Amino acid sequence: MIELKPLTRQDVNEASCLVVSVWKKHYRGLLSQSFLQKLSPNAHTEKFKRQIDKSDGYLYGAYDGDVLVGVLQALDTEDGIHLKQLCVKESAQRQGIGKRLLTVLPPNRSVKAHVIVGNTVAHAFYEKNGFKKTGERMMSEYRGGRFAVDVYVRNNQAR
């Protein structure tokens, strides 16, 4: 049984390792190997701790018993919610965990996600979960890497 819980400072090391692990496996072939090798849980750990300390946005984990299998990180902005991370452990994918994690976000707010061009699995996931591709493509910088992203938006929803 999957349980969704807000992450605490005690959870951030494990969450950071999960995020980096998913990125290194999922983006192999889409992003440069040198970029992926430089990814470190330490940067995510500090970012997650700051977000928890400021009570800024949404930082949730999906747990299968005591095992963390998914992470959602989102920030509140003036024009809605910006989804920063949605990662599910490879062995737990295609079980509805990503969809469940999205339910922690308020339905009365728009949600924006930047999806790396070529990430067909993520593109299909967001479309299946009510997000619409805006047609906007932009360059994103992250941890010293630069890559093209497509912008997806899920508008206010009534549940």
Short mmCIF file of N, CA and C in Angstrom, two decimals:
data_model
loop_
_atom_site.label_atom_id
_atom_site.label_comp_id
_atom_site.label_asym_id
_atom_site.label_seq_id
_atom_site.Cartn_x
_atom_site.Cartn_y
_atom_site.Cartn_z
N MET A 1 0.84 -1.18 0.00
CA MET A 1 0.00 0.00 0.00
C MET A 1 0.89 1.24 0.00
N ILE A 2 0.71 2.12 -0.95
CA ILE A 2 1.50 3.34 -1.07
C ILE A 2 0.91 4.43 -0.19
N GLU A 3 1.77 5.06 0.61
CA GLU A 3 1.35 6.17 1.47
C GLU A 3 2.11 7.42 1.05
N LEU A 4 1.38 8.53 0.90
CA LEU A 4 1.98 9.81 0.56
C LEU A 4 2.17 10.61 1.83
N LYS A 5 3.39 11.14 2.03
CA LYS A 5 3.68 11.91 3.24
C LYS A 5 4.58 13.09 2.89
N PRO A 6 4.38 14.23 3.58
CA PRO A 6 5.32 15.33 3.41
C PRO A 6 6.71 14.87 3.84
N LEU A 7 7.72 15.26 3.08
CA LEU A 7 9.09 14.90 3.46
C LEU A 7 9.55 15.78 4.62
N THR A 8 10.36 15.22 5.47
CA THR A 8 10.95 15.94 6.59
C THR A 8 12.46 16.06 6.35
N ARG A 9 13.13 16.83 7.19
CA ARG A 9 14.58 16.95 7.09
C ARG A 9 15.25 15.58 7.19
N GLN A 10 14.65 14.66 7.94
CA GLN A 10 15.24 13.32 8.08
C GLN A 10 15.10 12.50 6.80
N ASP A 11 14.20 12.89 5.91
CA ASP A 11 13.95 12.14 4.67
C ASP A 11 14.77 12.63 3.48
N VAL A 12 15.35 13.82 3.59
CA VAL A 12 15.89 14.46 2.39
C VAL A 12 17.09 13.75 1.78
N ASN A 13 17.93 13.10 2.58
CA ASN A 13 19.07 12.38 2.00
C ASN A 13 18.58 11.24 1.11
N GLU A 14 17.64 10.47 1.62
CA GLU A 14 17.08 9.37 0.85
C GLU A 14 16.36 9.88 -0.40
N ALA A 15 15.60 10.97 -0.25
CA ALA A 15 14.88 11.55 -1.40
C ALA A 15 15.86 12.05 -2.46
N SER A 16 16.93 12.68 -2.02
CA SER A 16 17.93 13.20 -2.96
C SER A 16 18.60 12.07 -3.73
N CYS A 17 18.92 10.99 -3.04
CA CYS A 17 19.53 9.83 -3.71
C CYS A 17 18.57 9.23 -4.74
N LEU A 18 17.28 9.17 -4.40
CA LEU A 18 16.29 8.64 -5.34
C LEU A 18 16.22 9.51 -6.58
N VAL A 19 16.16 10.84 -6.41
CA VAL A 19 16.06 11.76 -7.54
C VAL A 19 17.27 11.60 -8.46
N VAL A 20 18.46 11.61 -7.90
CA VAL A 20 19.68 11.50 -8.71
C VAL A 20 19.73 10.15 -9.41
N SER A 21 19.36 9.09 -8.73
CA SER A 21 19.35 7.75 -9.33
C SER A 21 18.40 7.69 -10.52
N VAL A 22 17.20 8.25 -10.36
CA VAL A 22 16.23 8.24 -11.46
C VAL A 22 16.76 9.05 -12.64
N TRP A 23 17.31 10.24 -12.35
CA TRP A 23 17.86 11.07 -13.44
C TRP A 23 18.96 10.31 -14.19
N LYS A 24 19.88 9.70 -13.47
CA LYS A 24 21.02 9.03 -14.12
C LYS A 24 20.58 7.86 -14.98
N LYS A 25 19.53 7.16 -14.58
CA LYS A 25 19.03 6.03 -15.39
C LYS A 25 18.14 6.52 -16.53
N HIS A 26 17.20 7.39 -16.20
CA HIS A 26 16.18 7.78 -17.17
C HIS A 26 16.71 8.68 -18.28
N TYR A 27 17.69 9.53 -17.95
CA TYR A 27 18.17 10.50 -18.94
C TYR A 27 19.44 10.05 -19.66
N ARG A 28 19.86 8.82 -19.44
CA ARG A 28 20.99 8.27 -20.19
C ARG A 28 20.62 8.28 -21.67
N GLY A 29 21.47 8.90 -22.48
CA GLY A 29 21.20 9.00 -23.91
C GLY A 29 20.47 10.27 -24.30
N LEU A 30 19.79 10.93 -23.34
CA LEU A 30 19.11 12.20 -23.62
C LEU A 30 19.97 13.39 -23.19
N LEU A 31 20.70 13.22 -22.11
CA LEU A 31 21.58 14.27 -21.60
C LEU A 31 23.01 13.74 -21.63
N SER A 32 23.97 14.64 -21.67
CA SER A 32 25.37 14.21 -21.78
C SER A 32 25.79 13.39 -20.57
N GLN A 33 26.64 12.43 -20.83
CA GLN A 33 27.15 11.57 -19.76
C GLN A 33 27.92 12.39 -18.74
N SER A 34 28.64 13.41 -19.20
CA SER A 34 29.41 14.24 -18.25
C SER A 34 28.48 15.00 -17.31
N PHE A 35 27.34 15.48 -17.83
CA PHE A 35 26.35 16.15 -16.98
C PHE A 35 25.79 15.18 -15.95
N LEU A 36 25.40 14.00 -16.40
CA LEU A 36 24.80 13.01 -15.50
C LEU A 36 25.79 12.57 -14.43
N GLN A 37 27.06 12.43 -14.77
CA GLN A 37 28.06 12.01 -13.79
C GLN A 37 28.26 13.06 -12.71
N LYS A 38 28.04 14.34 -13.04
CA LYS A 38 28.23 15.41 -12.07
C LYS A 38 27.07 15.53 -11.09
N LEU A 39 25.92 14.93 -11.40
CA LEU A 39 24.78 15.03 -10.50
C LEU A 39 25.12 14.41 -9.15
N SER A 40 24.78 15.12 -8.11
CA SER A 40 25.09 14.67 -6.76
C SER A 40 23.88 14.88 -5.85
N PRO A 41 23.62 13.92 -4.97
CA PRO A 41 22.51 14.10 -4.03
C PRO A 41 22.69 15.31 -3.11
N ASN A 42 23.92 15.72 -2.86
CA ASN A 42 24.17 16.82 -1.91
C ASN A 42 23.43 18.09 -2.29
N ALA A 43 23.44 18.46 -3.56
CA ALA A 43 22.77 19.70 -3.98
C ALA A 43 21.27 19.60 -3.75
N HIS A 44 20.68 18.45 -4.06
CA HIS A 44 19.24 18.26 -3.82
C HIS A 44 18.92 18.28 -2.34
N THR A 45 19.79 17.67 -1.54
CA THR A 45 19.57 17.63 -0.10
C THR A 45 19.45 19.04 0.46
N GLU A 46 20.38 19.91 0.08
CA GLU A 46 20.35 21.29 0.59
C GLU A 46 19.12 22.03 0.09
N LYS A 47 18.78 21.84 -1.17
CA LYS A 47 17.58 22.48 -1.73
C LYS A 47 16.31 22.02 -1.00
N PHE A 48 16.20 20.72 -0.78
CA PHE A 48 15.03 20.18 -0.09
C PHE A 48 14.96 20.71 1.34
N LYS A 49 16.10 20.77 2.04
CA LYS A 49 16.11 21.28 3.41
C LYS A 49 15.65 22.73 3.46
N ARG A 50 16.14 23.55 2.51
CA ARG A 50 15.71 24.95 2.47
C ARG A 50 14.21 25.06 2.24
N GLN A 51 13.69 24.22 1.34
CA GLN A 51 12.26 24.26 1.05
C GLN A 51 11.45 23.86 2.29
N ILE A 52 11.89 22.86 3.01
CA ILE A 52 11.20 22.44 4.23
C ILE A 52 11.27 23.55 5.27
N ASP A 53 12.44 24.14 5.45
CA ASP A 53 12.61 25.19 6.46
C ASP A 53 11.74 26.41 6.17
N LYS A 54 11.56 26.72 4.90
CA LYS A 54 10.75 27.89 4.52
C LYS A 54 9.27 27.55 4.36
N SER A 55 8.92 26.27 4.49
CA SER A 55 7.54 25.82 4.24
C SER A 55 7.06 26.35 2.90
N ASP A 56 7.90 26.18 1.91
CA ASP A 56 7.69 26.75 0.59
C ASP A 56 7.26 25.68 -0.40
N GLY A 57 5.98 25.64 -0.72
CA GLY A 57 5.50 24.73 -1.75
C GLY A 57 5.19 23.34 -1.23
N TYR A 58 5.51 22.35 -2.04
CA TYR A 58 5.11 20.97 -1.80
C TYR A 58 6.32 20.07 -1.97
N LEU A 59 6.58 19.24 -0.98
CA LEU A 59 7.68 18.28 -1.03
C LEU A 59 7.17 17.00 -0.37
N TYR A 60 6.83 16.02 -1.21
CA TYR A 60 6.18 14.80 -0.74
C TYR A 60 6.94 13.56 -1.18
N GLY A 61 6.80 12.53 -0.37
CA GLY A 61 7.34 11.24 -0.72
C GLY A 61 6.23 10.22 -0.83
N ALA A 62 6.43 9.24 -1.68
CA ALA A 62 5.53 8.09 -1.78
C ALA A 62 6.28 6.91 -1.18
N TYR A 63 5.66 6.30 -0.18
CA TYR A 63 6.31 5.21 0.56
C TYR A 63 5.56 3.90 0.35
N ASP A 64 6.32 2.86 0.06
CA ASP A 64 5.80 1.50 0.04
C ASP A 64 6.32 0.86 1.33
N GLY A 65 5.50 0.90 2.38
CA GLY A 65 5.98 0.52 3.71
C GLY A 65 6.96 1.59 4.17
N ASP A 66 8.18 1.16 4.47
CA ASP A 66 9.22 2.11 4.90
C ASP A 66 10.12 2.54 3.76
N VAL A 67 9.84 2.09 2.55
CA VAL A 67 10.73 2.35 1.41
C VAL A 67 10.20 3.53 0.59
N LEU A 68 11.03 4.54 0.41
CA LEU A 68 10.68 5.69 -0.42
C LEU A 68 10.77 5.27 -1.89
N VAL A 69 9.66 5.41 -2.62
CA VAL A 69 9.65 5.00 -4.03
C VAL A 69 9.34 6.16 -4.98
N GLY A 70 8.97 7.32 -4.44
CA GLY A 70 8.66 8.46 -5.31
C GLY A 70 8.82 9.77 -4.57
N VAL A 71 9.12 10.83 -5.35
CA VAL A 71 9.31 12.17 -4.79
C VAL A 71 8.62 13.18 -5.69
N LEU A 72 7.90 14.10 -5.07
CA LEU A 72 7.33 15.25 -5.78
C LEU A 72 7.83 16.51 -5.10
N GLN A 73 8.35 17.44 -5.92
CA GLN A 73 8.76 18.76 -5.43
C GLN A 73 8.09 19.79 -6.33
N ALA A 74 7.39 20.74 -5.71
CA ALA A 74 6.73 21.81 -6.46
C ALA A 74 6.80 23.10 -5.65
N LEU A 75 6.81 24.22 -6.36
CA LEU A 75 6.88 25.53 -5.72
C LEU A 75 5.66 26.35 -6.09
N ASP A 76 5.19 27.15 -5.13
CA ASP A 76 4.12 28.11 -5.40
C ASP A 76 4.72 29.32 -6.10
N THR A 77 4.06 29.76 -7.17
CA THR A 77 4.48 30.98 -7.85
C THR A 77 3.25 31.87 -8.00
N GLU A 78 3.44 33.08 -8.46
CA GLU A 78 2.32 34.01 -8.63
C GLU A 78 1.28 33.48 -9.62
N ASP A 79 1.75 32.76 -10.63
CA ASP A 79 0.82 32.30 -11.67
C ASP A 79 0.48 30.82 -11.55
N GLY A 80 0.70 30.23 -10.39
CA GLY A 80 0.34 28.83 -10.19
C GLY A 80 1.46 28.05 -9.52
N ILE A 81 1.45 26.77 -9.74
CA ILE A 81 2.43 25.88 -9.13
C ILE A 81 3.40 25.41 -10.20
N HIS A 82 4.68 25.44 -9.88
CA HIS A 82 5.71 24.96 -10.80
C HIS A 82 6.24 23.63 -10.27
N LEU A 83 5.97 22.57 -11.01
CA LEU A 83 6.44 21.24 -10.66
C LEU A 83 7.92 21.14 -10.99
N LYS A 84 8.74 20.96 -9.97
CA LYS A 84 10.20 20.92 -10.15
C LYS A 84 10.72 19.50 -10.33
N GLN A 85 10.19 18.57 -9.58
CA GLN A 85 10.62 17.17 -9.64
C GLN A 85 9.41 16.26 -9.48
N LEU A 86 9.36 15.25 -10.29
CA LEU A 86 8.41 14.15 -10.08
C LEU A 86 9.17 12.89 -10.50
N CYS A 87 9.68 12.18 -9.53
CA CYS A 87 10.52 11.01 -9.80
C CYS A 87 9.96 9.80 -9.09
N VAL A 88 9.92 8.69 -9.80
CA VAL A 88 9.49 7.42 -9.22
C VAL A 88 10.57 6.39 -9.52
N LYS A 89 10.95 5.66 -8.48
CA LYS A 89 11.95 4.61 -8.60
C LYS A 89 11.58 3.68 -9.75
N GLU A 90 12.57 3.29 -10.54
CA GLU A 90 12.32 2.50 -11.74
C GLU A 90 11.48 1.25 -11.46
N SER A 91 11.78 0.55 -10.37
CA SER A 91 11.06 -0.69 -10.06
C SER A 91 9.60 -0.44 -9.65
N ALA A 92 9.26 0.82 -9.34
CA ALA A 92 7.90 1.15 -8.91
C ALA A 92 7.11 1.91 -9.98
N GLN A 93 7.71 2.13 -11.15
CA GLN A 93 7.02 2.88 -12.19
C GLN A 93 5.88 2.05 -12.80
N ARG A 94 4.95 2.78 -13.41
CA ARG A 94 3.77 2.20 -14.08
C ARG A 94 2.81 1.52 -13.09
N GLN A 95 2.80 2.04 -11.86
CA GLN A 95 1.89 1.52 -10.84
C GLN A 95 0.97 2.61 -10.31
N GLY A 96 0.96 3.78 -10.96
CA GLY A 96 0.08 4.86 -10.55
C GLY A 96 0.64 5.76 -9.46
N ILE A 97 1.92 5.59 -9.12
CA ILE A 97 2.51 6.36 -8.02
C ILE A 97 2.69 7.82 -8.43
N GLY A 98 3.16 8.08 -9.63
CA GLY A 98 3.30 9.46 -10.10
C GLY A 98 1.96 10.18 -10.13
N LYS A 99 0.95 9.49 -10.61
CA LYS A 99 -0.40 10.06 -10.63
C LYS A 99 -0.88 10.36 -9.22
N ARG A 100 -0.63 9.45 -8.29
CA ARG A 100 -1.01 9.68 -6.88
C ARG A 100 -0.28 10.87 -6.30
N LEU A 101 1.01 11.00 -6.60
CA LEU A 101 1.77 12.14 -6.08
C LEU A 101 1.18 13.46 -6.57
N LEU A 102 0.70 13.51 -7.79
CA LEU A 102 0.09 14.74 -8.31
C LEU A 102 -1.15 15.15 -7.51
N THR A 103 -1.78 14.21 -6.82
CA THR A 103 -2.99 14.54 -6.06
C THR A 103 -2.72 15.41 -4.84
N VAL A 104 -1.46 15.54 -4.43
CA VAL A 104 -1.16 16.42 -3.28
C VAL A 104 -1.24 17.89 -3.67
N LEU A 105 -1.24 18.18 -4.95
CA LEU A 105 -1.31 19.57 -5.41
C LEU A 105 -2.76 20.02 -5.44
N PRO A 106 -3.03 21.26 -5.02
CA PRO A 106 -4.42 21.72 -4.97
C PRO A 106 -5.04 21.80 -6.36
N PRO A 107 -6.27 21.30 -6.49
CA PRO A 107 -6.92 21.27 -7.81
C PRO A 107 -7.34 22.64 -8.32
N ASN A 108 -7.37 23.64 -7.45
CA ASN A 108 -7.83 24.97 -7.87
C ASN A 108 -6.70 25.86 -8.37
N ARG A 109 -5.52 25.29 -8.58
CA ARG A 109 -4.36 26.05 -9.06
C ARG A 109 -3.84 25.42 -10.35
N SER A 110 -3.35 26.24 -11.25
CA SER A 110 -2.69 25.74 -12.44
C SER A 110 -1.33 25.16 -12.05
N VAL A 111 -0.92 24.12 -12.76
CA VAL A 111 0.38 23.48 -12.51
C VAL A 111 1.16 23.48 -13.81
N LYS A 112 2.41 23.93 -13.73
CA LYS A 112 3.29 23.98 -14.90
C LYS A 112 4.44 23.00 -14.70
N ALA A 113 4.78 22.27 -15.76
CA ALA A 113 5.91 21.35 -15.73
C ALA A 113 6.78 21.58 -16.96
N HIS A 114 8.09 21.55 -16.78
CA HIS A 114 9.03 21.61 -17.89
C HIS A 114 9.52 20.19 -18.14
N VAL A 115 9.34 19.71 -19.37
CA VAL A 115 9.67 18.33 -19.70
C VAL A 115 10.76 18.33 -20.77
N ILE A 116 11.84 17.64 -20.48
CA ILE A 116 12.98 17.62 -21.40
C ILE A 116 12.54 17.02 -22.74
N VAL A 117 12.91 17.74 -23.81
CA VAL A 117 12.61 17.29 -25.17
C VAL A 117 13.25 15.91 -25.38
N GLY A 118 12.48 15.00 -25.93
CA GLY A 118 12.96 13.65 -26.16
C GLY A 118 12.58 12.67 -25.06
N ASN A 119 12.08 13.17 -23.95
CA ASN A 119 11.66 12.31 -22.85
C ASN A 119 10.22 11.86 -23.12
N THR A 120 10.09 10.91 -24.02
CA THR A 120 8.77 10.49 -24.48
C THR A 120 7.91 9.89 -23.36
N VAL A 121 8.55 9.22 -22.41
CA VAL A 121 7.80 8.63 -21.29
C VAL A 121 7.15 9.74 -20.47
N ALA A 122 7.91 10.79 -20.15
CA ALA A 122 7.36 11.89 -19.35
C ALA A 122 6.30 12.66 -20.13
N HIS A 123 6.54 12.90 -21.42
CA HIS A 123 5.55 13.59 -22.25
C HIS A 123 4.22 12.84 -22.20
N ALA A 124 4.26 11.53 -22.39
CA ALA A 124 3.04 10.72 -22.37
C ALA A 124 2.39 10.74 -20.98
N PHE A 125 3.20 10.67 -19.92
CA PHE A 125 2.67 10.70 -18.56
C PHE A 125 1.89 11.98 -18.31
N TYR A 126 2.48 13.12 -18.62
CA TYR A 126 1.80 14.39 -18.34
C TYR A 126 0.52 14.53 -19.17
N GLU A 127 0.57 14.15 -20.43
CA GLU A 127 -0.63 14.23 -21.26
C GLU A 127 -1.73 13.32 -20.71
N LYS A 128 -1.37 12.13 -20.27
CA LYS A 128 -2.34 11.18 -19.70
C LYS A 128 -2.95 11.72 -18.40
N ASN A 129 -2.23 12.61 -17.72
CA ASN A 129 -2.68 13.13 -16.43
C ASN A 129 -3.20 14.56 -16.51
N GLY A 130 -3.73 14.93 -17.67
CA GLY A 130 -4.45 16.19 -17.79
C GLY A 130 -3.63 17.41 -18.13
N PHE A 131 -2.35 17.25 -18.38
CA PHE A 131 -1.51 18.39 -18.77
C PHE A 131 -1.59 18.58 -20.28
N LYS A 132 -1.51 19.81 -20.70
CA LYS A 132 -1.53 20.15 -22.13
C LYS A 132 -0.20 20.81 -22.50
N LYS A 133 0.34 20.40 -23.62
CA LYS A 133 1.57 21.01 -24.13
C LYS A 133 1.21 22.40 -24.64
N THR A 134 1.93 23.41 -24.16
CA THR A 134 1.60 24.79 -24.53
C THR A 134 2.13 25.19 -25.90
N GLY A 135 3.09 24.43 -26.42
CA GLY A 135 3.74 24.81 -27.66
C GLY A 135 4.99 25.65 -27.41
N GLU A 136 5.18 26.04 -26.15
CA GLU A 136 6.37 26.81 -25.79
C GLU A 136 7.53 25.84 -25.55
N ARG A 137 8.65 26.14 -26.17
CA ARG A 137 9.88 25.38 -25.95
C ARG A 137 10.94 26.37 -25.51
N MET A 138 11.68 26.01 -24.50
CA MET A 138 12.69 26.93 -23.99
C MET A 138 13.94 26.17 -23.59
N MET A 139 15.00 26.90 -23.40
CA MET A 139 16.24 26.31 -22.91
C MET A 139 16.24 26.42 -21.39
N SER A 140 16.58 25.34 -20.76
CA SER A 140 16.62 25.30 -19.30
C SER A 140 18.06 25.04 -18.86
N GLU A 141 18.44 25.70 -17.79
CA GLU A 141 19.76 25.46 -17.21
C GLU A 141 19.56 24.80 -15.86
N TYR A 142 20.32 23.75 -15.63
CA TYR A 142 20.18 23.01 -14.39
C TYR A 142 21.52 22.37 -14.05
N ARG A 143 22.07 22.75 -12.91
CA ARG A 143 23.31 22.16 -12.42
C ARG A 143 24.43 22.17 -13.45
N GLY A 144 24.54 23.28 -14.20
CA GLY A 144 25.60 23.41 -15.19
C GLY A 144 25.29 22.80 -16.54
N GLY A 145 24.11 22.17 -16.69
CA GLY A 145 23.71 21.62 -17.97
C GLY A 145 22.67 22.52 -18.62
N ARG A 146 22.60 22.47 -19.94
CA ARG A 146 21.61 23.24 -20.70
C ARG A 146 20.89 22.30 -21.63
N PHE A 147 19.55 22.33 -21.60
CA PHE A 147 18.79 21.46 -22.47
C PHE A 147 17.43 22.07 -22.78
N ALA A 148 16.85 21.61 -23.88
CA ALA A 148 15.55 22.12 -24.32
C ALA A 148 14.43 21.41 -23.56
N VAL A 149 13.43 22.20 -23.16
CA VAL A 149 12.27 21.64 -22.48
C VAL A 149 11.00 22.14 -23.16
N ASP A 150 9.99 21.30 -23.14
CA ASP A 150 8.65 21.69 -23.55
C ASP A 150 7.87 22.03 -22.29
N VAL A 151 7.00 23.03 -22.40
CA VAL A 151 6.21 23.47 -21.25
C VAL A 151 4.83 22.81 -21.32
N TYR A 152 4.44 22.20 -20.20
CA TYR A 152 3.12 21.59 -20.06
C TYR A 152 2.38 22.31 -18.93
N VAL A 153 1.06 22.45 -19.09
CA VAL A 153 0.24 23.10 -18.06
C VAL A 153 -1.02 22.27 -17.82
N ARG A 154 -1.34 22.11 -16.55
CA ARG A 154 -2.64 21.55 -16.16
C ARG A 154 -3.39 22.69 -15.50
N ASN A 155 -4.48 23.09 -16.12
CA ASN A 155 -5.26 24.21 -15.59
C ASN A 155 -6.08 23.78 -14.40
N ASN A 156 -6.67 24.76 -13.72
CA ASN A 156 -7.52 24.47 -12.56
C ASN A 156 -8.44 23.30 -12.85
N GLN A 157 -8.59 22.42 -11.88
CA GLN A 157 -9.47 21.27 -12.04
C GLN A 157 -10.40 21.16 -10.85
N ALA A 158 -11.61 20.77 -11.12
CA ALA A 158 -12.53 20.45 -10.03
C ALA A 158 -12.42 18.94 -9.80
N ARG A 159 -12.35 18.55 -8.55
CA ARG A 159 -12.27 17.10 -8.27
C ARG A 159 -13.62 16.55 -7.98
#
